[in-house]
Tab-separated table of C-alpha atoms and ligand atoms in Angstrom:
chain	number	residue	atom	x	y	z
A	1	MET	CA	13.172	-21.319	-1.166
A	2	THR	CA	11.173	-24.198	0.234
A	3	ASN	CA	11.035	-25.617	3.724
A	4	PHE	CA	9.975	-29.016	2.444
A	5	THR	CA	13.098	-30.769	1.166
A	6	LEU	CA	14.464	-34.273	0.670
A	7	LYS	CA	17.157	-35.199	3.179
A	8	ASN	CA	18.710	-38.678	3.082
A	9	GLY	CA	15.880	-39.919	0.893
A	10	VAL	CA	13.024	-38.624	3.041
A	11	LEU	CA	10.904	-35.501	2.626
A	12	TYR	CA	11.280	-33.170	5.583
A	13	ALA	CA	9.317	-30.211	6.899
A	14	GLU	CA	12.130	-28.046	8.294
A	15	ASN	CA	14.052	-30.509	10.514
A	16	LEU	CA	11.354	-33.149	10.903
A	17	ALA	CA	10.791	-36.083	8.558
A	18	LEU	CA	7.210	-36.220	7.304
A	19	SER	CA	7.366	-39.995	7.834
A	20	GLN	CA	8.020	-39.396	11.521
A	21	ILE	CA	5.112	-36.952	11.765
A	22	ALA	CA	2.800	-39.407	9.982
A	23	ALA	CA	3.917	-42.236	12.293
A	24	GLU	CA	3.076	-40.134	15.324
A	25	PHE	CA	-0.104	-38.402	14.187
A	26	ASN	CA	-1.441	-40.656	11.445
A	27	THR	CA	-2.767	-39.569	8.053
A	28	PRO	CA	-4.267	-37.611	6.377
A	29	CYS	CA	-2.400	-34.808	8.041
A	30	TYR	CA	-1.768	-31.173	7.137
A	31	VAL	CA	1.786	-30.120	7.991
A	32	TYR	CA	2.861	-26.470	7.990
A	33	SER	CA	6.259	-24.854	8.324
A	34	GLN	CA	6.377	-21.900	10.692
A	35	ALA	CA	9.605	-20.696	9.052
A	36	ALA	CA	7.891	-20.713	5.656
A	37	LEU	CA	5.019	-18.599	7.009
A	38	THR	CA	7.427	-16.120	8.558
A	39	GLN	CA	9.587	-15.941	5.436
A	40	ALA	CA	6.576	-15.357	3.212
A	41	PHE	CA	5.295	-12.527	5.396
A	42	THR	CA	8.703	-10.894	5.794
A	43	SER	CA	9.488	-11.061	2.109
A	44	PHE	CA	6.066	-9.666	1.239
A	45	LYS	CA	6.873	-6.659	3.416
A	46	ALA	CA	10.466	-6.298	2.215
A	47	GLY	CA	9.484	-4.248	-0.836
A	48	LEU	CA	7.315	-1.947	1.277
A	49	VAL	CA	9.895	-0.788	3.822
A	50	GLY	CA	9.573	2.905	4.588
A	51	THR	CA	6.058	3.190	3.184
A	52	ASN	CA	2.821	3.672	5.059
A	53	HIS	CA	1.214	0.260	4.594
A	54	LEU	CA	-0.670	-2.601	6.216
A	55	VAL	CA	-0.533	-6.215	5.083
A	56	CYS	CA	-3.855	-7.870	5.956
A	57	PHE	CA	-3.673	-11.659	5.677
A	58	ALA	CA	-6.815	-12.968	3.946
A	59	VAL	CA	-8.048	-15.284	6.701
A	60	LYS	CA	-10.084	-17.469	4.348
A	61	ALA	CA	-6.879	-18.915	2.873
A	62	ASN	CA	-6.075	-20.593	6.184
A	63	PRO	CA	-7.957	-19.583	9.325
A	64	ASN	CA	-6.250	-21.833	11.888
A	65	ILE	CA	-5.738	-19.642	14.956
A	66	ALA	CA	-2.115	-20.769	15.333
A	67	ILE	CA	-1.394	-19.507	11.821
A	68	LEU	CA	-3.237	-16.243	12.488
A	69	ASN	CA	-1.227	-15.904	15.691
A	70	VAL	CA	2.076	-16.294	13.812
A	71	PHE	CA	1.047	-13.440	11.511
A	72	ALA	CA	-0.378	-11.317	14.349
A	73	LYS	CA	2.960	-11.516	16.166
A	74	LEU	CA	4.681	-10.349	12.999
A	75	GLY	CA	2.426	-7.282	13.006
A	76	ALA	CA	-0.016	-8.382	10.322
A	77	GLY	CA	-3.508	-7.102	9.872
A	78	PHE	CA	-6.317	-9.339	8.642
A	79	ASP	CA	-8.885	-9.352	5.865
A	80	ILE	CA	-12.034	-11.070	7.121
A	81	VAL	CA	-15.262	-12.016	5.374
A	82	SER	CA	-17.476	-13.143	8.258
A	83	GLY	CA	-18.230	-12.769	11.932
A	84	GLY	CA	-16.650	-16.190	12.335
A	85	GLU	CA	-13.365	-14.977	10.905
A	86	LEU	CA	-13.539	-11.900	13.161
A	87	ALA	CA	-13.864	-14.161	16.203
A	88	ARG	CA	-10.883	-16.231	15.060
A	89	VAL	CA	-8.671	-13.189	14.552
A	90	LEU	CA	-9.547	-11.878	18.007
A	91	ALA	CA	-8.966	-15.328	19.563
A	92	ALA	CA	-5.574	-15.428	17.835
A	93	GLY	CA	-4.518	-12.090	19.341
A	94	GLY	CA	-5.025	-10.026	16.185
A	95	ASP	CA	-5.350	-6.265	16.531
A	96	PRO	CA	-8.937	-5.181	15.703
A	97	GLN	CA	-7.630	-1.881	14.408
A	98	LYS	CA	-5.803	-3.771	11.686
A	99	ILE	CA	-8.875	-5.621	10.399
A	100	VAL	CA	-10.655	-4.955	7.128
A	101	PHE	CA	-14.027	-6.595	6.573
A	102	SER	CA	-14.741	-7.678	2.974
A	103	GLY	CA	-17.608	-9.691	1.533
A	104	VAL	CA	-20.838	-9.130	-0.388
A	105	GLY	CA	-23.312	-10.304	2.230
A	106	LYS	CA	-22.535	-8.856	5.659
A	107	SER	CA	-25.397	-9.446	8.086
A	108	VAL	CA	-26.635	-6.938	10.665
A	109	GLU	CA	-25.122	-9.110	13.375
A	110	GLU	CA	-21.749	-9.225	11.653
A	111	MET	CA	-21.769	-5.444	11.246
A	112	ARG	CA	-22.553	-5.016	14.945
A	113	GLY	CA	-19.749	-7.368	15.927
A	114	ALA	CA	-17.228	-5.541	13.785
A	115	LEU	CA	-18.347	-2.109	15.006
A	116	ASN	CA	-18.070	-3.305	18.603
A	117	ALA	CA	-14.599	-4.681	17.972
A	118	GLY	CA	-13.545	-1.359	16.423
A	119	ILE	CA	-12.191	-2.627	13.118
A	120	PHE	CA	-10.081	-0.498	10.774
A	121	CYS	CA	-12.460	-0.504	7.825
A	122	PHE	CA	-15.517	-2.047	6.198
A	123	ASN	CA	-15.003	-2.834	2.516
A	124	VAL	CA	-18.543	-2.119	1.374
A	125	GLU	CA	-19.685	-3.906	-1.761
A	126	SER	CA	-23.053	-2.311	-2.629
A	127	ALA	CA	-25.263	0.720	-2.101
A	128	SER	CA	-27.717	-1.427	-0.109
A	129	GLU	CA	-24.945	-2.584	2.208
A	130	LEU	CA	-23.979	1.042	2.763
A	131	THR	CA	-27.539	1.942	3.757
A	132	ARG	CA	-27.682	-0.976	6.178
A	133	LEU	CA	-24.289	-0.189	7.687
A	134	ASN	CA	-25.294	3.435	8.229
A	135	GLU	CA	-28.437	2.297	10.062
A	136	VAL	CA	-26.622	-0.272	12.185
A	137	ALA	CA	-23.908	2.236	13.118
A	138	LYS	CA	-26.586	4.816	13.976
A	139	SER	CA	-28.371	2.372	16.259
A	140	MET	CA	-25.093	1.850	18.101
A	141	ASN	CA	-24.201	5.520	18.125
A	142	LYS	CA	-21.044	4.810	16.164
A	143	ILE	CA	-19.433	5.957	12.945
A	144	ALA	CA	-18.471	3.165	10.535
A	145	PRO	CA	-15.161	3.587	8.679
A	146	VAL	CA	-15.710	2.640	5.051
A	147	SER	CA	-13.988	1.850	1.756
A	148	LEU	CA	-16.028	1.043	-1.290
A	149	ARG	CA	-14.913	-2.074	-3.070
A	150	VAL	CA	-15.097	-1.020	-6.675
A	151	ASN	CA	-15.224	-3.461	-9.528
A	152	PRO	CA	-12.812	-2.158	-12.154
A	153	ASN	CA	-13.855	-4.643	-14.875
A	154	VAL	CA	-10.319	-5.947	-15.326
A	155	ASP	CA	-9.539	-9.448	-16.511
A	156	ALA	CA	-7.293	-11.135	-13.920
A	157	LYS	CA	-6.600	-13.972	-16.394
A	158	THR	CA	-7.216	-16.678	-13.842
A	159	HIS	CA	-9.710	-19.532	-13.321
A	160	PRO	CA	-13.267	-18.165	-13.852
A	161	TYR	CA	-14.374	-19.297	-10.361
A	162	ILE	CA	-11.679	-17.153	-8.722
A	163	SER	CA	-11.857	-14.137	-10.997
A	164	THR	CA	-13.696	-11.368	-9.156
A	165	GLY	CA	-13.026	-8.051	-10.929
A	166	LEU	CA	-15.094	-8.472	-14.071
A	167	LYS	CA	-18.304	-6.492	-14.377
A	168	ASN	CA	-20.414	-9.635	-14.432
A	169	ASN	CA	-18.949	-10.940	-11.161
A	170	LYS	CA	-21.020	-10.444	-8.026
A	171	PHE	CA	-18.308	-8.406	-6.302
A	172	GLY	CA	-18.022	-4.718	-5.605
A	173	VAL	CA	-19.740	-1.549	-6.770
A	174	ALA	CA	-19.746	-1.141	-10.566
A	175	PHE	CA	-16.956	1.223	-11.561
A	176	ASP	CA	-19.364	3.575	-13.347
A	177	ASP	CA	-21.529	3.909	-10.229
A	178	ALA	CA	-18.638	4.442	-7.840
A	179	ILE	CA	-18.713	8.258	-7.749
A	180	SER	CA	-22.406	8.449	-7.017
A	181	VAL	CA	-22.221	5.762	-4.308
A	182	TYR	CA	-19.285	7.628	-2.732
A	183	GLU	CA	-21.372	10.828	-2.755
A	184	THR	CA	-24.195	8.984	-1.036
A	185	ALA	CA	-21.738	7.560	1.514
A	186	ALA	CA	-20.176	10.960	2.205
A	187	ALA	CA	-23.611	12.361	3.007
A	188	MET	CA	-24.504	9.609	5.487
A	189	PRO	CA	-24.201	10.729	9.115
A	190	ASN	CA	-22.899	7.427	10.503
A	191	ILE	CA	-20.487	6.594	7.692
A	192	ALA	CA	-16.952	7.956	7.401
A	193	VAL	CA	-15.400	7.517	3.958
A	194	HIS	CA	-11.777	6.462	4.414
A	195	GLY	CA	-10.645	4.416	1.474
A	196	VAL	CA	-11.104	2.664	-1.795
A	197	ASP	CA	-10.711	-1.060	-2.263
A	198	CYS	CA	-10.477	-3.511	-5.102
A	199	HIS	CA	-9.708	-7.211	-5.444
A	200	ILE	CA	-9.734	-8.596	-8.961
A	201	GLY	CA	-9.140	-12.293	-8.366
A	202	SER	CA	-6.839	-14.964	-7.096
A	203	GLN	CA	-3.821	-16.967	-8.333
A	204	ILE	CA	-2.866	-14.081	-10.622
A	205	THR	CA	0.512	-14.693	-12.228
A	206	GLU	CA	1.056	-11.431	-14.126
A	207	LEU	CA	1.579	-7.870	-12.949
A	208	ALA	CA	-0.433	-6.239	-15.731
A	209	PRO	CA	-3.963	-6.838	-14.348
A	210	PHE	CA	-2.973	-5.415	-10.935
A	211	ILE	CA	-1.578	-2.301	-12.575
A	212	GLU	CA	-4.523	-1.901	-14.917
A	213	ALA	CA	-6.868	-2.001	-11.917
A	214	LEU	CA	-4.704	0.376	-9.885
A	215	ASP	CA	-4.630	2.938	-12.723
A	216	LEU	CA	-8.413	2.960	-12.728
A	217	ILE	CA	-8.555	3.241	-8.941
A	218	LEU	CA	-6.131	6.170	-8.918
A	219	GLY	CA	-8.222	7.935	-11.545
A	220	LEU	CA	-11.231	7.445	-9.299
A	221	VAL	CA	-9.352	8.775	-6.251
A	222	ASP	CA	-8.488	11.947	-8.219
A	223	GLN	CA	-12.070	12.426	-9.351
A	224	LEU	CA	-13.312	11.978	-5.791
A	225	GLU	CA	-10.842	14.587	-4.566
A	226	THR	CA	-12.354	17.152	-6.985
A	227	LYS	CA	-15.707	16.418	-5.359
A	228	GLY	CA	-14.284	17.044	-1.916
A	229	ILE	CA	-14.158	13.354	-0.979
A	230	HIS	CA	-10.705	12.579	0.393
A	231	ILE	CA	-9.351	9.032	0.252
A	232	SER	CA	-6.756	8.232	2.919
A	233	HIS	CA	-6.087	4.606	2.070
A	234	ILE	CA	-6.033	2.433	-1.020
A	235	ASP	CA	-6.598	-1.291	-0.565
A	236	VAL	CA	-5.243	-3.166	-3.588
A	237	GLY	CA	-6.652	-6.509	-2.430
A	238	GLY	CA	-4.856	-9.829	-2.664
A	239	GLY	CA	-4.476	-12.234	-5.523
A	240	ILE	CA	-0.756	-12.766	-6.104
A	241	GLY	CA	-0.298	-16.307	-7.325
A	242	ILE	CA	2.153	-18.975	-6.244
A	243	THR	CA	4.035	-21.710	-8.067
A	244	TYR	CA	2.085	-24.972	-8.035
A	245	ALA	CA	3.761	-26.375	-11.160
A	246	ASP	CA	5.631	-24.062	-13.505
A	247	GLU	CA	3.813	-20.763	-12.987
A	248	THR	CA	6.070	-17.747	-12.580
A	249	PRO	CA	4.116	-15.224	-10.506
A	250	PRO	CA	5.703	-11.828	-9.923
A	251	GLU	CA	8.220	-11.644	-7.089
A	252	PHE	CA	6.815	-9.773	-4.085
A	253	THR	CA	9.418	-7.021	-4.490
A	254	ALA	CA	8.589	-6.523	-8.182
A	255	TYR	CA	4.900	-6.386	-7.325
A	256	ALA	CA	5.511	-3.836	-4.552
A	257	LYS	CA	7.794	-1.780	-6.788
A	258	ALA	CA	5.229	-1.630	-9.599
A	259	ILE	CA	2.496	-0.541	-7.194
A	260	LEU	CA	4.663	2.006	-5.379
A	261	ALA	CA	5.734	3.496	-8.729
A	262	LYS	CA	2.066	4.229	-9.466
A	263	ILE	CA	1.352	5.599	-5.990
A	264	ASN	CA	4.358	7.876	-6.356
A	265	ALA	CA	4.218	10.816	-3.961
A	266	ARG	CA	0.567	10.430	-3.015
A	267	ASN	CA	-0.050	10.669	0.682
A	268	VAL	CA	-2.067	7.490	1.154
A	269	LYS	CA	-1.759	4.369	3.241
A	270	LEU	CA	-1.537	1.204	1.143
A	271	LEU	CA	-3.376	-1.945	2.176
A	272	PHE	CA	-2.770	-5.443	0.804
A	273	GLU	CA	-4.882	-8.562	1.311
A	274	PRO	CA	-2.677	-11.515	0.339
A	275	GLY	CA	-3.887	-14.974	1.287
A	276	ARG	CA	-2.460	-17.740	-0.864
A	277	ALA	CA	0.930	-16.023	-1.309
A	278	LEU	CA	1.561	-16.122	2.451
A	279	VAL	CA	0.463	-19.682	3.205
A	280	GLY	CA	0.141	-21.708	-0.001
A	281	ASN	CA	3.656	-23.071	-0.128
A	282	ALA	CA	3.970	-23.281	3.650
A	283	GLY	CA	1.829	-26.402	3.944
A	284	VAL	CA	1.514	-29.941	2.577
A	285	LEU	CA	-1.110	-32.637	2.967
A	286	VAL	CA	0.425	-35.987	3.908
A	287	THR	CA	-1.546	-39.051	2.893
A	288	LYS	CA	-1.042	-42.811	2.814
A	289	VAL	CA	-1.519	-45.132	-0.155
A	290	GLU	CA	-4.235	-47.579	0.871
A	291	TYR	CA	-4.544	-49.616	-2.319
A	292	LEU	CA	-3.064	-49.857	-5.793
A	293	LYS	CA	-5.203	-51.193	-8.613
A	294	ALA	CA	-5.704	-51.083	-12.383
A	295	SER	CA	-9.089	-50.253	-13.910
A	296	SER	CA	-8.975	-53.217	-16.286
A	297	LYS	CA	-6.513	-55.551	-17.936
A	298	ASP	CA	-6.481	-53.882	-21.374
A	299	SER	CA	-3.803	-51.546	-22.675
A	300	GLU	CA	-5.894	-48.442	-21.893
A	301	ALA	CA	-6.245	-49.381	-18.266
A	302	LYS	CA	-5.637	-46.663	-15.720
A	303	ASN	CA	-3.597	-47.337	-12.635
A	304	PHE	CA	-5.133	-45.986	-9.480
A	305	ALA	CA	-3.392	-45.162	-6.254
A	306	ILE	CA	-6.193	-44.915	-3.703
A	307	VAL	CA	-5.005	-42.744	-0.838
A	308	ASP	CA	-6.546	-41.892	2.519
A	309	ALA	CA	-6.970	-38.176	1.732
A	310	ALA	CA	-9.815	-37.114	-0.521
A	311	MET	CA	-11.696	-34.228	-2.071
A	312	ASN	CA	-13.177	-33.463	1.336
A	313	ASP	CA	-9.632	-32.768	2.631
A	314	LEU	CA	-8.386	-30.875	-0.420
A	315	MET	CA	-11.135	-29.713	-2.716
A	316	ARG	CA	-9.090	-27.687	-5.198
A	317	PRO	CA	-8.414	-30.462	-7.740
A	318	ALA	CA	-12.085	-31.518	-7.838
A	319	LEU	CA	-13.442	-27.962	-7.854
A	320	TYR	CA	-11.040	-26.117	-10.152
A	321	ASP	CA	-9.150	-28.986	-11.762
A	322	ALA	CA	-6.243	-27.426	-9.870
A	323	TYR	CA	-2.793	-28.994	-10.082
A	324	HIS	CA	-0.875	-29.873	-6.923
A	325	ASP	CA	2.519	-31.522	-7.182
A	326	ILE	CA	2.513	-34.942	-5.471
A	327	GLN	CA	5.753	-36.295	-4.057
A	328	ALA	CA	6.615	-39.575	-2.406
A	329	VAL	CA	7.687	-38.968	1.193
A	330	SER	CA	10.330	-41.706	0.806
A	331	PRO	CA	10.896	-41.968	-2.963
A	332	ARG	CA	11.716	-45.498	-4.202
A	333	ILE	CA	14.373	-46.253	-6.774
A	334	GLY	CA	13.172	-48.275	-9.760
A	335	ALA	CA	10.526	-48.292	-12.450
A	336	ALA	CA	7.735	-45.778	-12.019
A	337	VAL	CA	4.133	-46.142	-13.150
A	338	THR	CA	1.612	-43.485	-14.157
A	339	TYR	CA	-1.137	-43.226	-11.563
A	340	GLU	CA	-4.409	-41.482	-10.969
A	341	ILE	CA	-4.131	-40.395	-7.353
A	342	VAL	CA	-7.644	-40.693	-5.958
A	343	GLY	CA	-9.392	-40.650	-2.602
A	344	PRO	CA	-11.993	-42.913	-0.970
A	345	VAL	CA	-14.955	-40.565	-1.569
A	346	CYS	CA	-17.726	-41.977	-3.739
A	347	GLU	CA	-17.418	-39.635	-6.717
A	348	SER	CA	-15.347	-39.862	-9.870
A	349	GLY	CA	-14.462	-36.204	-9.246
A	350	ASP	CA	-12.594	-37.302	-6.136
A	351	PHE	CA	-9.050	-37.087	-7.431
A	352	LEU	CA	-5.964	-35.336	-6.108
A	353	GLY	CA	-3.853	-35.702	-9.227
A	354	HIS	CA	-3.971	-37.155	-12.739
A	355	ASP	CA	-1.171	-38.963	-14.556
A	356	ARG	CA	1.460	-38.868	-11.835
A	357	THR	CA	4.525	-40.966	-12.484
A	358	LEU	CA	5.631	-42.557	-9.243
A	359	ASN	CA	7.078	-45.797	-7.948
A	360	LEU	CA	4.584	-46.791	-5.261
A	361	ALA	CA	3.728	-49.609	-2.897
A	362	GLU	CA	0.681	-49.884	-0.667
A	363	GLY	CA	1.381	-48.185	2.653
A	364	ASP	CA	3.663	-45.523	1.109
A	365	LEU	CA	3.256	-41.912	2.150
A	366	LEU	CA	2.663	-39.108	-0.333
A	367	ALA	CA	2.864	-35.366	0.180
A	368	ILE	CA	0.390	-33.214	-1.727
A	369	MET	CA	2.419	-30.042	-2.095
A	370	SER	CA	1.360	-26.371	-1.943
A	371	ALA	CA	-1.662	-27.251	0.165
A	372	GLY	CA	-1.332	-24.474	2.766
A	373	ALA	CA	-3.908	-22.189	1.135
A	374	TYR	CA	-7.559	-23.108	0.577
A	375	GLY	CA	-6.829	-26.665	1.674
A	376	MET	CA	-8.026	-27.141	5.236
A	377	SER	CA	-10.115	-23.973	4.970
A	378	MET	CA	-12.311	-25.584	2.306
A	379	ALA	CA	-12.321	-29.061	3.832
A	380	SER	CA	-15.668	-30.681	4.584
A	381	ASN	CA	-17.084	-33.771	6.249
A	382	TYR	CA	-18.473	-35.230	3.027
A	383	ASN	CA	-18.889	-39.001	3.319
A	384	THR	CA	-18.784	-38.508	7.109
A	385	ARG	CA	-15.034	-38.177	7.067
A	386	GLY	CA	-13.493	-36.335	9.989
A	387	ARG	CA	-11.288	-33.454	8.957
A	388	ALA	CA	-7.538	-34.004	9.097
A	389	ILE	CA	-5.232	-33.147	11.955
A	390	GLU	CA	-3.063	-30.030	11.481
A	391	ILE	CA	0.546	-29.889	12.645
A	392	MET	CA	2.877	-26.897	12.798
A	393	VAL	CA	6.590	-27.616	12.498
A	394	ASP	CA	9.038	-25.186	14.026
A	395	GLY	CA	12.641	-26.318	13.505
A	396	ASP	CA	12.851	-29.767	15.047
A	397	GLU	CA	9.684	-29.392	17.099
A	398	CYS	CA	6.089	-29.805	16.100
A	399	HIS	CA	2.754	-28.865	17.617
A	400	VAL	CA	-0.774	-30.078	17.020
A	401	ILE	CA	-2.678	-26.946	15.995
A	402	ARG	CA	-5.943	-28.755	15.292
A	403	GLN	CA	-6.890	-32.201	16.430
A	404	ARG	CA	-8.268	-34.789	14.076
A	405	GLU	CA	-12.068	-34.731	14.201
A	406	LYS	CA	-13.593	-37.757	15.886
A	407	ILE	CA	-16.480	-39.536	14.205
A	408	THR	CA	-18.781	-38.726	17.136
A	409	ASP	CA	-17.965	-35.011	16.638
A	410	LEU	CA	-19.456	-35.275	13.191
A	411	PHE	CA	-23.004	-35.970	14.311
A	412	ALA	CA	-22.855	-34.449	17.781
A	413	LEU	CA	-25.140	-31.578	16.744
A	414	GLU	CA	-27.749	-33.885	15.229
A	415	SER	CA	-30.775	-35.370	17.026
A	416	LEU	CA	-33.009	-38.347	16.609
A	417	LEU	CA	-36.686	-37.485	16.216
A	418	PRO	CA	-38.652	-37.609	19.490
B	501	LIG	N1	-9.330	-10.275	-0.566
B	501	LIG	C1	-10.550	-10.664	-0.980
B	501	LIG	C2	-11.663	-9.704	-0.904
B	501	LIG	C3	-10.762	-11.968	-1.458
B	501	LIG	O1	-11.960	-12.335	-1.880
B	501	LIG	C4	-9.667	-12.874	-1.504
B	501	LIG	C5	-9.851	-14.239	-1.995
B	501	LIG	C6	-8.415	-12.428	-1.045
B	501	LIG	C7	-8.276	-11.123	-0.599
B	501	LIG	C8	-7.213	-13.311	-1.035
B	501	LIG	O2	-6.856	-13.728	-2.296
B	501	LIG	P1	-5.476	-14.515	-2.515
B	501	LIG	O3	-4.353	-13.575	-2.170
B	501	LIG	O4	-5.495	-15.677	-1.642
B	501	LIG	O5	-5.492	-14.857	-3.949
B	501	LIG	N2	-10.605	-21.131	-3.127
B	501	LIG	C9	-9.845	-20.581	-4.230
B	501	LIG	C10	-9.421	-19.147	-3.983
B	501	LIG	C11	-10.585	-18.233	-3.659
B	501	LIG	C12	-10.151	-16.836	-3.363
B	501	LIG	C13	-11.283	-16.017	-2.851
B	501	LIG	N3	-10.938	-14.674	-2.478
B	501	LIG	C14	-8.668	-21.481	-4.525
B	501	LIG	O6	-8.522	-22.508	-3.868
B	501	LIG	O7	-7.905	-21.224	-5.444
């Protein structure tokens, strides 16, 4: 089910033509479908009906406060990794008691902020972090609710940059040290052990790694119980992949069923931290073809379509060699040519797609598909390019949810020397 479909020869977001949106708001432009966000969240929860659970949207995938607000209204919790993300969730009307705080490098200030807000749980990633959190909580006369993020050493079979559950990754407490760190935590006066957490990676397209990790976690929970340490929630992290090209990630219901089968009759609350799966296919990046050119006149020449979006708008192709489908907003009939779709940034790594067969003319609009996750959230101002405008479509209405950055915004915090 997609909310971006061709109608009468034009690509639409819900009931609005992307060409109309581009004419009004210019390009490059991120366009999201509110219905797609809602559908993704509701179908994620469908397999969990009747269970004690909390779905915490991983804010890093797309932190726009309008998007967070859509999820907050649907009852979502949030997985944050910084004080900045905490502030966004609160500004978006998120419930602090549904926030989990992940990340390997929480500062004292971030811990204070989260303790003041009264978050649900800190996902602690090292013994040193635990010691610091205990001290910070003590200084505030508070008790910090804690899960340890354990690293189960499971291969998520995904891109190495987004694999996080292998023992040589920087994340979590080593599985073999988990019991002793839990014992330390249980003895700390300003720490309350609540849960166990694990997140093995992102864009995972098979069930097996999730289950392998969960088996290890459940074994740990049982061992902890024998030591008198009771675990009341299990956070299985995020990581479910989406279809960018021909990947076939597990359906949400199959994923939920497999996890619930393992949890069986255990009396624990289940937490999930999906990011990409809730927003990835709910957004596209609309861009305009500025120029068409060939690299040379010989038979090995490459054809380039130079568009007005670049690696600073969508970094995934340059960073991970990630594939995003690229569609013409108003597809032309006739002979197509194979293009390198590239941006204006001064790097050969600035490409959005290789070898795309399209029939293009200068001025045409293209939609970079599946750009709702880790698109705008990883955008930068490289080459002093203002970040794109973001638009939310809801039926036949649309709303600006982030204005296009003005050039003067980009150096407003800088100063000339006296
Ligand atoms: N929980 C934790 C602790 C995480 O580190 C992440 C993502 C998530 C949840 C959400 O994972 P998801 O459900 O979205 O897979 N920039 C990369 C993805 C980096 C993911 C980092 N951690 C990309 O564009 O593919």
